[in-house]
Amino acid sequence: MSTLVTLLRLPRGPDPNGRGFDPNSTRFVALCPTTISASTETWTDSVEVGEEQRARSALRESFLRTLIAMTNKQVQFHMYERVEVEARFGASDIDVLNFQVSELQTPIGVQKEALLRCQDVISYSFDL
């Protein structure tokens, strides 16, 4: 009797001949939607791509600076169902899908270490 085994297909990793993930992979498309087609032919399109890349770069840099400023600071996370928790911020994974925190103070107790899924967080705040 054979047993069925489920497979988990992971996205293709970085292209060995270039940088980053394959722009046609489902993971890339889901995480990095773009407003401009990748097959640009005209000069106007290349200008738009350059402007979009500069804007994305500025936003990404600003967000990363925020994450760096939050490191080792007490952060309040406002989550769904009106749950508010407080913790010492540690780090984020590369895709910013999870936050690693320490001393997480929840309504039912304190967790020494925890991962918060970003999809469960509505907003966060911290004191400079």
Coordinates of C-alpha atoms in Angstrom, one line a residue:
M1 CA 0.0 0.0 0.0
S2 CA 1.5 3.4 -1.0
T3 CA 1.4 6.5 1.2
L4 CA 0.8 9.9 -0.3
V5 CA 3.4 12.5 0.7
T6 CA 2.7 16.2 0.3
L7 CA 5.3 18.3 -1.3
L8 CA 6.1 21.9 -0.5
R9 CA 7.5 23.7 -3.5
L10 CA 9.9 26.5 -2.5
P11 CA 10.5 29.4 -4.9
R12 CA 13.6 29.3 -7.0
G13 CA 16.6 30.8 -5.3
P14 CA 18.8 33.6 -6.6
D15 CA 19.8 33.4 -10.2
P16 CA 23.5 32.2 -10.3
N17 CA 24.2 34.5 -13.2
G18 CA 22.7 37.6 -11.7
R19 CA 21.4 39.2 -8.5
G20 CA 18.1 38.5 -6.7
F21 CA 15.3 36.1 -7.3
D22 CA 13.8 35.1 -10.6
P23 CA 11.4 37.9 -11.5
N24 CA 9.0 35.3 -13.0
S25 CA 8.7 33.2 -9.8
T26 CA 5.4 33.3 -8.0
R27 CA 7.1 34.4 -4.8
F28 CA 8.7 37.4 -6.5
V29 CA 5.5 38.4 -8.2
A30 CA 3.6 38.1 -4.9
L31 CA 6.1 40.1 -2.8
C32 CA 7.3 42.6 -5.4
P33 CA 4.5 43.7 -7.6
T34 CA 5.5 46.4 -9.9
T35 CA 3.3 49.0 -11.7
I36 CA 5.5 49.0 -14.8
S37 CA 6.0 46.1 -17.2
A38 CA 9.4 44.4 -17.2
S39 CA 9.5 44.4 -21.0
T40 CA 10.2 48.1 -21.5
E41 CA 11.2 49.1 -25.0
T42 CA 10.9 52.9 -25.2
W43 CA 13.0 55.7 -23.6
T44 CA 9.8 57.0 -21.8
D45 CA 9.3 53.6 -20.2
S46 CA 12.9 53.4 -19.0
V47 CA 12.5 56.8 -17.4
E48 CA 9.4 55.6 -15.6
V49 CA 11.2 52.5 -14.4
G50 CA 14.1 54.6 -13.1
E51 CA 11.7 56.9 -11.2
E52 CA 9.9 54.0 -9.7
Q53 CA 13.1 52.3 -8.7
R54 CA 14.3 55.6 -7.0
A55 CA 11.0 55.9 -5.2
R56 CA 11.1 52.3 -4.0
S57 CA 14.7 52.6 -3.0
A58 CA 14.0 55.7 -0.9
L59 CA 11.0 54.0 0.8
R60 CA 13.0 50.8 1.4
E61 CA 15.9 52.8 2.9
S62 CA 13.5 54.7 5.2
F63 CA 11.9 51.5 6.4
L64 CA 15.2 49.8 7.1
R65 CA 16.4 52.9 9.0
T66 CA 13.2 52.6 11.1
L67 CA 13.9 48.9 11.8
I68 CA 17.5 49.8 12.9
A69 CA 16.2 52.6 15.2
M70 CA 13.8 50.1 16.8
T71 CA 16.5 47.6 17.7
N72 CA 16.7 47.0 21.5
K73 CA 13.9 49.5 22.2
Q74 CA 10.5 48.8 23.8
V75 CA 7.9 48.7 21.1
Q76 CA 4.1 48.6 21.4
F77 CA 2.4 46.4 18.8
H78 CA -1.2 46.9 18.0
M79 CA -2.7 43.7 16.7
Y80 CA -6.1 42.5 15.5
E81 CA -8.9 41.9 18.0
R82 CA -7.7 45.0 19.9
V83 CA -4.8 43.2 21.4
E84 CA -1.9 45.3 22.4
V85 CA 1.4 43.8 23.3
E86 CA 4.8 45.3 24.3
A87 CA 8.2 43.8 23.7
R88 CA 11.9 44.6 23.2
F89 CA 12.5 44.6 19.4
G90 CA 15.2 42.4 18.1
A91 CA 15.2 42.0 14.4
S92 CA 13.2 41.2 11.3
D93 CA 13.6 38.5 8.7
I94 CA 14.8 39.5 5.2
D95 CA 11.3 39.6 3.7
V96 CA 9.9 41.5 6.7
L97 CA 7.3 38.7 7.3
N98 CA 8.2 38.2 11.0
F99 CA 9.5 40.3 13.9
Q100 CA 11.8 38.8 16.5
V101 CA 11.1 40.2 20.0
S102 CA 12.2 39.6 23.6
E103 CA 10.3 40.0 26.8
L104 CA 6.9 39.9 25.0
Q105 CA 4.3 41.1 27.5
T106 CA 0.9 39.7 26.5
P107 CA -2.5 39.7 28.2
I108 CA -1.8 36.1 29.4
G109 CA 1.8 36.5 30.5
V110 CA 5.4 37.2 29.4
Q111 CA 7.3 35.3 26.8
K112 CA 11.1 35.4 26.9
E113 CA 11.5 35.2 23.1
A114 CA 8.9 35.3 20.4
L115 CA 8.2 35.8 16.7
L116 CA 5.4 38.1 15.7
R117 CA 3.9 37.6 12.2
C118 CA 3.7 40.9 10.4
Q119 CA 0.4 39.9 8.9
D120 CA -1.0 39.9 12.5
V121 CA 0.3 43.4 13.3
I122 CA -1.8 46.4 12.4
S123 CA 0.7 49.1 13.6
Y124 CA 3.6 49.6 16.0
S125 CA 5.1 52.5 17.9
F126 CA 8.2 53.2 19.9
D127 CA 9.8 56.1 21.8
L128 CA 12.9 57.6 20.4

